[in-house]
XYZ file of C-alpha atoms in Angstrom:
728
model
C 3.450 40.306 -39.830
C 0.833 38.064 -40.775
C -0.062 35.427 -37.890
C -3.022 32.943 -38.840
C -2.919 31.127 -35.545
C -4.959 33.839 -33.297
C -4.628 34.468 -29.450
C -8.216 32.485 -29.536
C -6.727 29.508 -31.427
C -3.452 29.533 -28.948
C -5.985 29.303 -25.923
C -7.983 26.666 -27.760
C -5.127 24.675 -28.151
C -3.895 24.905 -24.554
C -8.066 24.164 -23.556
C -8.080 21.280 -25.864
C -4.700 19.366 -24.583
C -6.038 19.658 -21.007
C -9.254 17.254 -22.549
C -6.749 14.842 -23.562
C -4.518 14.381 -20.852
C -4.000 14.958 -17.059
C -1.173 17.344 -16.120
C 2.533 15.786 -15.870
C 2.346 16.524 -12.216
C -0.838 13.989 -11.583
C 1.777 11.361 -11.815
C 4.975 10.247 -10.436
C 7.103 8.880 -13.276
C 9.444 7.243 -11.118
C 6.098 5.468 -9.157
C 4.769 4.551 -12.524
C 8.202 3.168 -13.637
C 8.375 0.897 -10.657
C 4.557 -0.169 -10.938
C 5.484 -1.023 -14.499
C 7.867 -3.586 -13.594
C 5.212 -5.675 -11.365
C 1.957 -5.201 -13.330
C 0.097 -7.500 -15.553
C -2.322 -7.546 -18.169
C -4.994 -4.478 -17.875
C -2.837 -3.004 -15.009
C -0.270 -3.347 -17.458
C -1.970 -1.264 -19.985
C -3.309 1.064 -17.703
C 0.154 2.275 -16.025
C 1.496 2.599 -20.248
C -0.897 5.077 -20.799
C -0.483 6.837 -17.666
C 2.922 7.255 -18.277
C 2.160 8.268 -22.061
C 0.144 11.243 -20.151
C 2.836 11.973 -18.079
C 5.388 12.396 -20.747
C 2.954 13.918 -23.169
C 4.147 17.724 -22.660
C 7.928 17.447 -22.521
C 8.587 14.199 -24.208
C 6.406 13.828 -26.765
C 8.689 10.943 -28.269
C 8.581 8.733 -25.192
C 4.976 9.604 -24.496
C 4.326 7.828 -28.169
C 6.439 5.006 -27.236
C 4.165 4.553 -24.204
C 1.199 4.660 -26.183
C 2.076 1.965 -28.745
C 2.946 -0.125 -25.918
C -0.185 -0.010 -24.108
C -1.972 -0.528 -28.101
C 0.120 -3.259 -28.748
C -0.580 -5.113 -24.974
C -4.242 -4.230 -25.387
C -4.974 -5.539 -28.641
C -2.938 -8.901 -27.369
C -5.355 -9.374 -24.366
C -8.438 -7.542 -26.375
C -8.935 -5.024 -23.808
C -11.272 -2.451 -25.487
C -10.892 0.278 -23.083
C -7.234 -0.023 -22.965
C -7.698 0.134 -26.728
C -9.777 3.545 -26.905
C -7.116 5.019 -23.909
C -4.075 4.241 -26.172
C -5.647 5.630 -29.373
C -6.430 8.734 -27.671
C -2.969 9.364 -26.177
C -1.225 8.430 -29.953
C -3.493 11.036 -31.539
C -2.688 13.876 -28.259
C 0.687 13.458 -29.549
C 0.235 14.332 -33.115
C -2.300 16.874 -31.881
C 0.352 18.584 -30.309
C 3.090 18.193 -33.173
C 0.272 19.916 -35.073
C -0.505 16.853 -37.381
C -4.254 17.334 -37.353
C -5.004 14.734 -39.942
C -2.980 12.131 -38.148
C -4.743 13.241 -34.727
C -7.844 12.821 -36.258
C -7.496 9.462 -37.250
C -6.268 8.056 -33.899
C -9.390 9.723 -32.416
C -11.915 8.427 -35.060
C -10.464 4.765 -34.081
C -10.545 5.434 -30.398
C -14.590 6.556 -31.103
C -15.357 3.289 -32.830
C -13.780 1.249 -30.159
C -15.599 3.151 -27.041
C -18.957 3.094 -29.466
C -18.320 -0.766 -29.844
C -18.600 -1.453 -25.999
C -20.951 1.436 -25.352
C -18.161 3.218 -22.932
C -19.760 6.493 -22.278
C -16.971 8.480 -21.085
C -14.725 7.347 -23.236
C -17.146 8.298 -26.161
C -17.448 11.655 -24.847
C -13.773 12.000 -24.677
C -13.302 11.034 -28.219
C -15.893 13.003 -29.431
C -14.212 16.290 -27.510
C -11.009 15.371 -29.030
C -12.701 14.962 -32.778
C -14.078 18.542 -32.058
C -10.507 19.750 -31.117
C -9.215 18.781 -34.348
C -11.726 20.198 -36.316
C -11.285 23.510 -34.746
C -7.574 23.745 -35.577
C -8.437 22.613 -39.367
C -11.386 25.636 -39.368
C -14.332 23.101 -39.552
C -16.091 24.834 -36.662
C -19.213 23.168 -37.762
C -18.018 19.548 -37.581
C -16.714 20.424 -34.470
C -19.481 21.754 -32.735
C -21.618 18.907 -33.675
C -19.177 16.631 -31.992
C -19.390 18.904 -28.801
C -23.095 19.088 -28.705
C -23.372 15.333 -28.879
C -20.718 14.964 -26.496
C -23.027 17.320 -24.556
C -26.102 15.270 -25.035
C -24.109 11.827 -23.814
C -22.777 14.088 -20.520
C -26.224 14.991 -19.512
C -27.719 11.547 -19.901
C -24.945 10.176 -17.685
C -25.194 12.904 -15.261
C -21.053 13.884 -15.868
C -21.554 17.644 -15.572
C -17.898 17.960 -15.202
C -17.094 16.958 -18.610
C -19.379 18.647 -20.206
C -17.828 21.135 -23.415
C -19.879 24.178 -22.766
C -16.649 26.211 -23.279
C -15.477 24.592 -26.444
C -19.378 24.949 -27.675
C -19.042 28.416 -26.841
C -15.861 29.032 -28.843
C -17.284 26.892 -31.482
C -20.164 29.140 -32.025
C -17.412 32.205 -31.200
C -15.892 30.936 -34.838
C -18.980 30.828 -36.249
C -19.458 34.492 -35.673
C -22.512 33.971 -33.516
C -21.491 35.650 -30.503
C -25.131 35.512 -29.030
C -24.530 31.988 -28.526
C -20.682 31.903 -27.711
C -21.741 34.019 -24.788
C -24.354 32.044 -23.673
C -22.209 28.642 -23.225
C -19.381 30.790 -22.252
C -21.672 31.974 -18.935
C -23.077 28.437 -18.785
C -19.337 27.316 -18.104
C -18.782 29.977 -15.776
C -22.149 28.595 -13.892
C -20.369 25.110 -13.591
C -17.268 25.728 -12.694
C -18.977 28.315 -9.606
C -20.991 24.985 -8.831
C -18.207 23.456 -8.426
C -16.264 25.722 -7.012
C -13.370 25.231 -9.201
C -11.500 28.862 -9.922
C -9.081 27.038 -12.656
C -11.941 26.314 -14.743
C -13.888 29.951 -14.458
C -10.361 31.028 -16.562
C -11.305 29.529 -20.034
C -14.884 31.062 -20.235
C -14.105 34.415 -18.768
C -10.819 34.616 -21.156
C -13.798 33.354 -23.780
C -15.886 36.398 -23.301
C -12.929 38.598 -23.546
C -12.047 36.624 -26.820
C -15.622 37.886 -28.267
C -15.213 41.505 -27.806
C -11.952 41.482 -29.123
C -13.375 39.753 -32.418
C -15.889 42.544 -32.163
C -12.751 45.138 -31.708
C -14.376 46.256 -28.263
C -10.595 46.283 -27.083
C -11.659 47.909 -24.049
C -14.060 45.646 -22.708
C -11.863 42.517 -23.974
C -9.040 44.096 -21.843
C -11.644 44.090 -18.888
C -12.101 40.361 -19.280
C -8.443 39.519 -19.867
C -7.847 41.454 -16.769
C -10.114 39.287 -15.023
C -8.963 36.122 -16.275
C -5.215 37.025 -15.310
C -6.560 37.872 -11.562
C -8.248 34.604 -11.714
C -5.052 32.724 -12.628
C -2.548 34.659 -9.943
C -5.081 33.802 -7.244
C -5.196 29.981 -7.697
C -1.225 30.574 -8.766
C -1.752 28.812 -12.358
C 1.423 29.697 -14.202
C -0.165 28.889 -17.322
C -2.999 30.839 -17.395
C -0.913 33.952 -15.972
C 1.208 33.320 -19.105
C -1.824 33.119 -21.208
C -3.566 35.806 -19.947
C -0.578 38.122 -20.594
C -0.265 36.866 -23.848
C -3.856 38.114 -24.331
C -3.560 41.517 -22.540
C -0.332 41.913 -25.271
C -2.493 41.496 -28.106
C -4.988 44.081 -27.110
C -2.198 46.731 -26.355
C -0.786 45.789 -29.747
C -4.190 46.707 -31.240
C -4.301 49.807 -29.310
C -1.207 50.741 -31.090
C 0.587 50.838 -27.541
C 3.569 48.786 -28.884
C 6.064 49.301 -25.894
C 3.298 48.133 -23.460
C 2.528 44.792 -25.439
C 5.755 44.174 -25.835
C 6.356 44.081 -22.331
C 3.357 41.794 -21.970
C 4.620 39.346 -24.355
C 8.066 39.538 -23.423
C 6.695 38.571 -19.450
C 4.850 35.862 -21.014
C 7.835 34.423 -22.660
C 9.737 34.181 -19.027
C 6.793 32.138 -17.799
C 6.738 29.758 -20.466
C 10.453 29.149 -20.711
C 10.300 28.567 -16.697
C 7.639 26.194 -17.565
C 9.296 24.554 -20.208
C 5.719 25.123 -22.229
C 7.460 24.875 -26.140
C 4.634 25.315 -27.732
C 3.579 28.458 -25.750
C 7.364 29.603 -26.067
C 6.996 29.605 -29.605
C 3.897 31.700 -29.762
C 5.402 34.176 -27.537
C 8.453 34.678 -29.624
C 6.448 35.063 -32.812
C 4.102 37.546 -31.095
C 7.706 39.605 -30.025
C 8.876 39.026 -33.561
C 5.627 40.859 -34.859
C 6.000 43.617 -32.433
C 9.847 44.501 -33.464
C 8.291 43.670 -37.025
C 5.720 47.298 -36.671
C 8.370 48.940 -34.955
C 11.142 48.317 -37.936
C 13.403 46.488 -35.622
C 14.041 43.950 -38.440
C 17.329 42.265 -36.718
C 15.245 41.689 -33.639
C 12.306 40.591 -35.562
C 14.091 37.754 -37.680
C 15.916 36.920 -34.369
C 12.705 35.845 -32.317
C 11.023 34.025 -35.516
C 14.269 32.130 -35.951
C 13.745 30.960 -32.663
C 10.211 30.150 -32.996
C 11.279 28.036 -36.079
C 14.052 26.119 -34.160
C 11.148 25.391 -31.525
C 8.777 24.319 -33.556
C 10.994 21.913 -35.378
C 12.383 20.651 -32.617
C 8.738 19.728 -31.327
C 7.258 18.496 -34.472
C 4.733 21.359 -34.860
C 4.258 21.562 -39.035
C 1.781 23.999 -38.177
C 3.727 26.386 -36.033
C 6.921 25.685 -38.304
C 4.906 26.784 -41.684
C 3.634 29.916 -39.954
C 7.481 30.805 -38.848
C 8.579 30.153 -42.199
C 5.847 32.442 -43.586
C 6.597 35.172 -41.096
C 10.168 35.044 -42.017
C 9.739 35.339 -45.564
C 7.143 38.184 -45.260
C 10.126 39.922 -42.989
C 12.654 39.718 -46.002
C 10.169 40.693 -48.277
C 10.024 43.753 -46.384
C 13.477 43.983 -46.280
C 14.038 43.964 -50.079
C 15.560 40.288 -49.849
C 13.509 39.128 -52.785
C 15.279 35.822 -52.685
C 15.333 34.766 -49.239
C 11.654 35.834 -49.043
C 11.068 33.166 -51.916
C 13.022 30.493 -50.253
C 11.182 30.861 -46.900
C 7.623 31.594 -48.494
C 8.360 28.163 -50.420
C 9.329 26.113 -47.731
C 6.521 27.158 -45.693
C 4.022 26.317 -48.639
C 5.644 22.941 -48.661
C 4.909 22.311 -45.100
C 1.058 23.966 -45.100
C 0.266 21.613 -48.436
C 1.535 18.588 -46.586
C -0.915 19.300 -43.379
C -3.499 20.978 -45.824
C -3.309 24.062 -43.590
C -5.376 26.067 -46.604
C -5.321 29.684 -45.037
C -1.389 29.503 -45.080
C -1.427 27.587 -48.470
C -3.805 30.679 -49.882
C -1.432 33.659 -48.144
C 2.119 32.280 -49.218
C 0.768 31.722 -52.772
C -0.268 35.283 -53.098
C 2.725 36.660 -51.089
C 5.004 34.111 -53.718
C 3.405 35.706 -56.464
C 3.953 39.411 -55.353
C 7.994 38.135 -54.928
C 7.531 36.963 -58.861
C 6.346 40.644 -59.784
C 9.144 42.488 -58.048
C 11.214 39.957 -60.246
C 9.602 41.027 -63.286
C 8.543 37.552 -64.061
C 4.668 37.841 -64.667
C 4.111 34.248 -65.751
C 4.879 32.419 -62.128
C 3.275 35.539 -60.338
C -0.055 34.844 -62.399
C 0.248 30.962 -61.654
C 0.853 31.515 -57.851
C -1.900 34.236 -57.909
C -3.890 31.803 -59.691
C -3.227 29.226 -57.189
C -4.204 31.692 -54.190
C -7.244 32.159 -56.017
C -8.065 28.560 -56.059
C -7.323 27.849 -52.408
C -9.371 30.851 -51.194
C -12.347 30.137 -53.304
C -12.517 26.356 -52.194
C -12.575 27.874 -48.661
C -15.525 30.178 -49.485
C -17.565 28.667 -52.034
C -18.976 25.732 -50.011
C -20.280 28.772 -47.289
C -21.507 30.664 -49.811
C -23.357 27.903 -51.447
C -24.999 27.329 -48.017
C -25.879 30.277 -47.543
C -27.473 31.028 -50.515
C -29.524 27.748 -50.279
C -30.526 28.489 -46.274
C -31.927 31.639 -47.240
C -33.814 30.350 -50.025
C -34.984 27.467 -48.035
C -36.153 30.127 -45.396
C -37.538 32.721 -47.351
C -39.762 30.240 -49.075
C -40.822 28.750 -45.524
C -41.528 32.219 -44.393
C -43.719 32.762 -47.644
C -45.564 29.666 -46.997
C -46.473 30.104 -43.591
C -47.999 33.709 -44.505
C -49.797 31.865 -47.118
C -51.420 29.596 -44.782
C -52.355 32.122 -42.359
C -54.463 34.061 -45.254
C -56.133 30.693 -46.162
C -56.864 30.010 -42.391
C -58.540 33.575 -41.909
C -60.391 32.991 -44.905
C -61.839 29.946 -43.768
C -62.527 30.750 -40.490
C -64.647 33.975 -42.176
C -66.951 31.085 -43.726
C -67.158 29.049 -40.710
C -68.348 32.133 -38.721
C -71.012 32.914 -41.387
C -72.283 29.193 -41.505
C -72.286 29.552 -37.171
C -74.446 32.643 -37.331
C -77.062 31.204 -39.534
C -77.713 28.266 -37.629
C -77.623 30.539 -34.430
C -80.802 32.160 -36.241
C -82.481 28.782 -37.411
C -81.633 26.545 -34.122
C -82.428 29.151 -31.204
C -81.012 30.701 -28.321
C -79.900 27.514 -26.457
C -77.924 25.818 -29.611
C -76.538 29.448 -29.733
C -75.027 29.354 -26.424
C -73.018 26.137 -27.433
C -71.944 28.130 -30.583
C -70.743 30.963 -28.759
C -68.600 28.691 -26.723
C -67.359 26.628 -29.855
C -66.665 30.145 -31.604
C -64.667 30.735 -28.457
C -62.590 27.480 -28.229
C -62.052 27.927 -31.982
C -60.790 31.442 -31.712
C -58.680 30.261 -28.984
C -57.371 27.518 -30.955
C -56.429 29.951 -34.189
C -54.870 32.409 -31.503
C -52.642 29.794 -30.249
C -52.069 28.412 -33.865
C -51.137 31.701 -34.708
C -48.694 32.291 -31.545
C -46.915 29.100 -33.051
C -46.828 30.083 -36.277
C -45.259 33.388 -35.316
C -43.187 31.833 -32.963
C -41.530 29.591 -36.398
C -41.389 32.728 -38.416
C -39.438 34.745 -35.563
C -37.164 31.611 -35.792
C -36.730 31.416 -39.458
C -36.140 35.499 -39.349
C -33.587 34.981 -36.473
C -31.668 32.056 -38.611
C -31.772 34.184 -41.735
C -30.263 37.386 -40.049
C -27.639 34.527 -38.790
C -27.209 33.533 -42.254
C -26.673 37.619 -43.518
C -24.432 37.703 -40.737
C -22.291 35.110 -41.920
C -22.465 36.448 -45.240
C -20.726 39.646 -43.495
C -18.128 37.487 -42.961
C -17.354 36.194 -46.473
C -17.397 39.916 -47.962
C -15.012 41.003 -45.086
C -12.384 38.515 -46.097
C -12.658 39.786 -49.530
C -11.928 43.117 -48.494
C -8.507 43.904 -48.193
C -6.934 43.244 -44.551
C -6.163 45.399 -41.935
C -2.606 43.878 -41.745
C -2.149 43.926 -45.244
C -2.473 47.697 -45.361
C -0.755 48.230 -42.018
C 2.263 46.931 -44.150
C 2.278 49.465 -47.052
C 0.580 52.455 -45.118
C 2.105 54.029 -42.011
C -0.712 56.824 -41.139
C -4.326 56.229 -42.428
C -7.520 55.377 -41.205
C -10.822 53.757 -42.564
C -14.276 55.031 -41.151
C -16.392 51.595 -42.333
C -20.402 51.763 -41.457
C -22.587 49.576 -43.734
C -26.208 50.331 -43.437
C -27.426 47.127 -43.619
C -24.969 44.289 -42.240
C -23.571 43.815 -45.653
C -22.162 46.823 -47.699
C -22.465 48.162 -51.110
C -19.323 50.467 -50.610
C -15.993 48.728 -50.423
C -12.224 49.678 -50.415
C -9.766 47.721 -51.809
C -5.436 48.068 -51.742
C -2.772 46.480 -53.818
C 0.915 46.767 -54.196
C 2.565 46.292 -57.372
C 5.833 47.382 -58.571
C 6.648 49.607 -55.666
C 3.441 51.590 -56.953
C 0.153 51.200 -54.444
C -3.158 51.404 -55.625
C -6.182 52.176 -53.767
C -9.794 52.341 -54.542
C -12.666 53.618 -52.765
C -15.975 52.268 -54.506
C -19.669 53.077 -54.089
C -21.555 49.936 -55.954
C -25.344 50.264 -56.976
C -27.592 49.541 -54.312
C -26.925 48.531 -50.798
C -27.265 45.757 -48.779
C -27.089 41.899 -50.269
C -27.590 43.452 -54.253
C -24.837 45.605 -53.451
C -22.495 43.376 -51.711
C -22.843 41.216 -54.449
C -21.631 43.995 -57.012
C -19.144 44.611 -54.393
C -17.535 41.374 -54.705
C -17.336 41.196 -58.516
C -15.744 44.758 -58.294
C -12.941 43.587 -56.035
C -12.223 40.280 -58.024
C -12.071 42.099 -61.253
C -9.781 44.415 -59.777
C -7.748 41.725 -58.350
C -8.113 39.290 -61.527
C -7.169 42.858 -63.699
C -4.003 43.656 -61.751
C -2.295 40.432 -61.899
C -3.161 38.913 -64.908
C -3.590 41.848 -67.396
C 0.339 43.195 -66.725
C -0.132 45.372 -69.592
C -2.713 47.537 -67.734
C -1.191 49.570 -65.262
C -2.643 53.138 -65.377
C -5.976 53.824 -63.250
C -8.017 55.110 -66.485
C -7.058 51.618 -68.270
C -8.025 50.065 -65.194
C -11.638 51.373 -64.839
C -11.811 50.896 -68.708
C -11.220 47.462 -68.454
C -13.382 47.083 -65.021
C -16.678 48.833 -66.804
C -15.835 46.515 -70.022
C -16.171 43.354 -67.689
C -18.765 44.628 -65.441
C -21.202 45.138 -68.465
C -20.134 41.884 -69.954
C -20.895 40.102 -66.914
C -24.022 41.869 -65.470
C -25.355 44.289 -67.939
C -25.231 41.969 -71.448
C -26.690 43.949 -74.524
C -29.770 41.668 -75.479
C -30.193 40.776 -71.892
C -34.028 40.416 -70.422
C -33.121 42.893 -67.865
C -30.764 45.342 -69.064
C -29.747 47.098 -65.865
C -27.328 49.889 -65.098
C -25.550 47.728 -62.219
C -21.628 49.380 -61.698
C -19.857 51.663 -59.201
C -18.875 55.018 -58.514
C -15.082 55.083 -57.689
C -11.644 56.629 -57.239
C -8.774 54.723 -58.072
C -5.689 56.373 -56.800
C -2.034 54.831 -57.564
C 0.593 56.133 -55.139
C 4.320 56.142 -56.277
C 5.919 57.392 -52.974
C 9.657 57.489 -54.669
C 8.513 60.168 -57.251
C 5.885 61.411 -54.612
C 3.485 61.426 -57.752
C -0.538 60.622 -57.386
C -2.220 59.327 -60.506
C -5.803 58.952 -60.630
C -8.983 58.438 -62.242
C -12.795 59.342 -60.566
C -15.948 57.952 -61.929
C -18.820 59.957 -60.528
C -17.159 60.733 -57.236
C -14.333 63.499 -56.081
C -11.812 63.417 -53.086
C -9.976 65.967 -51.214
C -6.400 66.401 -50.278
C -5.830 68.781 -47.705
C -2.407 70.524 -47.902
C -0.879 73.633 -45.616
C -4.452 74.288 -44.306
C -6.123 74.323 -47.759
C -8.447 72.032 -48.734
C -8.292 71.059 -52.523
C -11.148 69.487 -54.268
C -10.696 67.003 -57.201
C -13.534 66.434 -59.740
C -14.580 63.179 -61.391
C -15.559 62.150 -64.659
C -19.421 62.447 -65.300
C -20.296 58.669 -65.677
C -20.501 55.340 -63.275
C -17.847 52.263 -64.046
C -20.502 50.366 -65.461
C -23.496 51.311 -68.065
C -24.837 54.685 -68.298
C -27.492 56.641 -70.647
C -25.258 58.600 -72.659
C -22.033 58.010 -74.969
C -19.575 55.520 -73.099
C -16.258 57.229 -73.323
C -12.818 56.530 -71.641
C -11.930 57.387 -68.650
C -9.579 60.088 -67.758
C -6.682 59.932 -65.900
C -4.730 62.906 -64.302
C -0.783 63.023 -62.241
C -0.248 65.411 -59.600
C 2.443 66.119 -57.055
C 1.962 64.902 -53.734
C 3.964 66.169 -50.476
C 4.840 65.259 -47.465
C 1.911 65.681 -44.820
C -0.236 65.967 -47.151
C -3.970 64.125 -45.974
C -5.759 62.518 -48.754
C -9.492 61.643 -48.330
C -11.597 59.215 -50.488
C -15.321 58.543 -49.591
C -18.641 56.867 -50.718
C -21.585 59.568 -50.622
C -22.973 58.082 -47.662
C -21.296 60.287 -45.080
C -22.625 63.678 -47.041
C -26.085 62.255 -47.814
C -27.145 61.417 -44.111
C -30.219 62.801 -42.878
C -30.238 64.351 -39.126
C -29.718 67.483 -37.307
C -32.288 69.602 -35.555
C -34.101 69.931 -39.176
C -33.770 66.215 -40.677
C -31.591 67.468 -42.952
C -28.706 66.407 -45.328
C -24.811 66.715 -43.797
C -23.887 68.052 -47.021
C -20.213 67.717 -48.467
C -20.037 71.568 -47.326
C -19.880 70.429 -43.694
C -18.040 67.312 -44.371
C -15.207 69.434 -45.782
C -15.329 72.085 -42.898
C -14.692 68.946 -40.602
C -12.152 67.384 -42.378
C -9.981 70.727 -42.693
C -10.346 71.761 -38.974
C -8.601 68.195 -38.005
C -6.584 67.154 -40.754
C -3.575 68.183 -38.154
C -4.607 65.572 -35.876
C -3.461 62.056 -36.052
C -5.677 59.710 -38.394
C -6.898 57.731 -35.626
C -8.058 60.755 -34.036
C -9.673 61.973 -37.290
C -11.513 58.854 -37.450
C -12.779 58.944 -34.003
C -13.620 62.399 -34.280
C -15.627 61.719 -37.678
C -17.791 58.524 -36.531
C -18.353 60.795 -33.203
C -19.557 63.708 -35.408
C -21.706 61.497 -37.717
C -23.489 59.768 -34.565
C -24.558 63.123 -33.482
C -26.122 64.165 -36.702
C -28.028 61.065 -37.177
C -29.122 60.765 -33.566
C -32.730 58.720 -33.741
C -33.061 58.766 -37.202
C -32.410 55.932 -39.915
C -28.789 55.721 -41.481
C -29.833 56.135 -45.465
C -26.654 54.563 -47.313
C -23.576 52.648 -46.375
C -20.778 54.891 -45.336
C -17.152 54.887 -46.302
C -14.607 57.305 -45.424
C -10.780 57.135 -46.053
C -7.793 59.103 -45.174
C -4.240 58.482 -46.139
C -1.569 60.745 -44.715
C 1.596 60.576 -47.238
């Protein structure tokens, strides 16, 4: 099941809630109620706000009521601090409900109020809360700006306890800057250790685990999640224990150990139920539902998703409700109940639209498109797919434009620095010649002076060069960060692991770009019970290849969903070639290139047990009953090439239970290495695949990757590497 709000975001939610309120146990509600009866003016405002905080977790409606009363009284007596705090508390209620737009309104109002009276601690709290909202909306750069501004104010007033090192680290984490994320997590740990606060050591420890989790180093992630669990257990922090059990469960789920994952999620649920933490209960229920879905226990999964939906409705969490509705729709779709799936997808989409959760909006439109395809309603299928594409583009376009602009600026700056350095050297040579002439004319005494002067100038030039080198180094670092972020964009276009896992039970994808971004890509799409899988190697690698891969994936999506008359693999390749030539290699262009791709497109019909395929300059293998079969391609790429342009051919072959089908780019076989620094060659690759075809696909991937690392040794990787294995 899809889960847009990862364990990391859940940890954010718990952490952020702690920034806007104190624990309910901090206040005795009864004593506060008694105090309220005898208090007046500013004291009464403070008591009302304290009651609002005390009721926030369990009775948010009551919390909102007290906050509103505090705000009205504060305005009546012109108590600006009270106005600021009341707005923060009201924002906290809407934040916990998942209504982030409303929460943001109150937090911004509180910020303006606190700035008006120069109440620094209030400004810090408002900035932190605004950052929390932006994180949950996915605006991580905006969140980071607010957290960093908060940190500057904390440094000015010497308030180390309010510093948001952990949240700054988390923002960098979501922006993909793991180096800075780890740096700030360490700062957060050091601060917590300075104050001897083991409770506050939990979040950064957990944060380091999140970094490794996102880097798919699950073993290291598990180490830090278990350290976080030990910290929580030591201080008897039940909330922390529950959170750690959840994250550990998620790791075991990634490691395909579903039984252990389920055990951890159930233990987390039990603790959250005792604590009465409804949002955490809802998340645990969703996680358990995901495990039951993976193990095809659909009725159990439906039960847990339904319970999560009820709780999200009770707490007014539109965000959680939208996610629950989406997952229930996805479950009905898997069960083949198309009408029910459509009903829940539409309900979830309506909620997601109301609070602008773009990821759910995008995926709901995509799933509705697929539902309409199954109903043979291609007009609606196309409409919903277009909506999905528009929303996805709106998420990516701004980031793409920024990356391109930043890279252009940075490359230009670097070039200018180099030009300036050459001019400086040329000028220094002329100066030196002049000084030597003066040495001859003026004599020995003046010569000593000039030698000293030259030494001084040389030192200055050296110092300037060092500074220029530091600037260039920083520019290069920022360029690399931009390219890394470009990788995130390319990765978002690749078919997601969750989508693939829904349609394939035993498979592997070994994907190793030569540079940060790749010219190889893989693409998978299901339509009318037919599964299309494409393995492609675009012209070039790095950024040029990546651009071609984006074009390829985008056009394939467009063909499948908008050109309903095209369904066979050869037709798809013919149309893909036509559009690529039209887009990047038009006749009469100033530079007629040969951009395109070598690719294999397979169409699996698992009901008829048939495989239809077309291959362009790229063969593929099937291992069956201990024998490796080679399937040859058409000798032309999907793109412009020398010679007569012929239609692609298609073939249909029977497939059998247990067949292992391998598609790949040429990067694996072409890698140089070994004792004589030669290519690995397809012969060795065939032998390796054949020898290990009886093993599980995950084991095969591990063996392939390990063998390539051994072969490559210290040699540079020469091309992108992509190998896909599918067991029927």
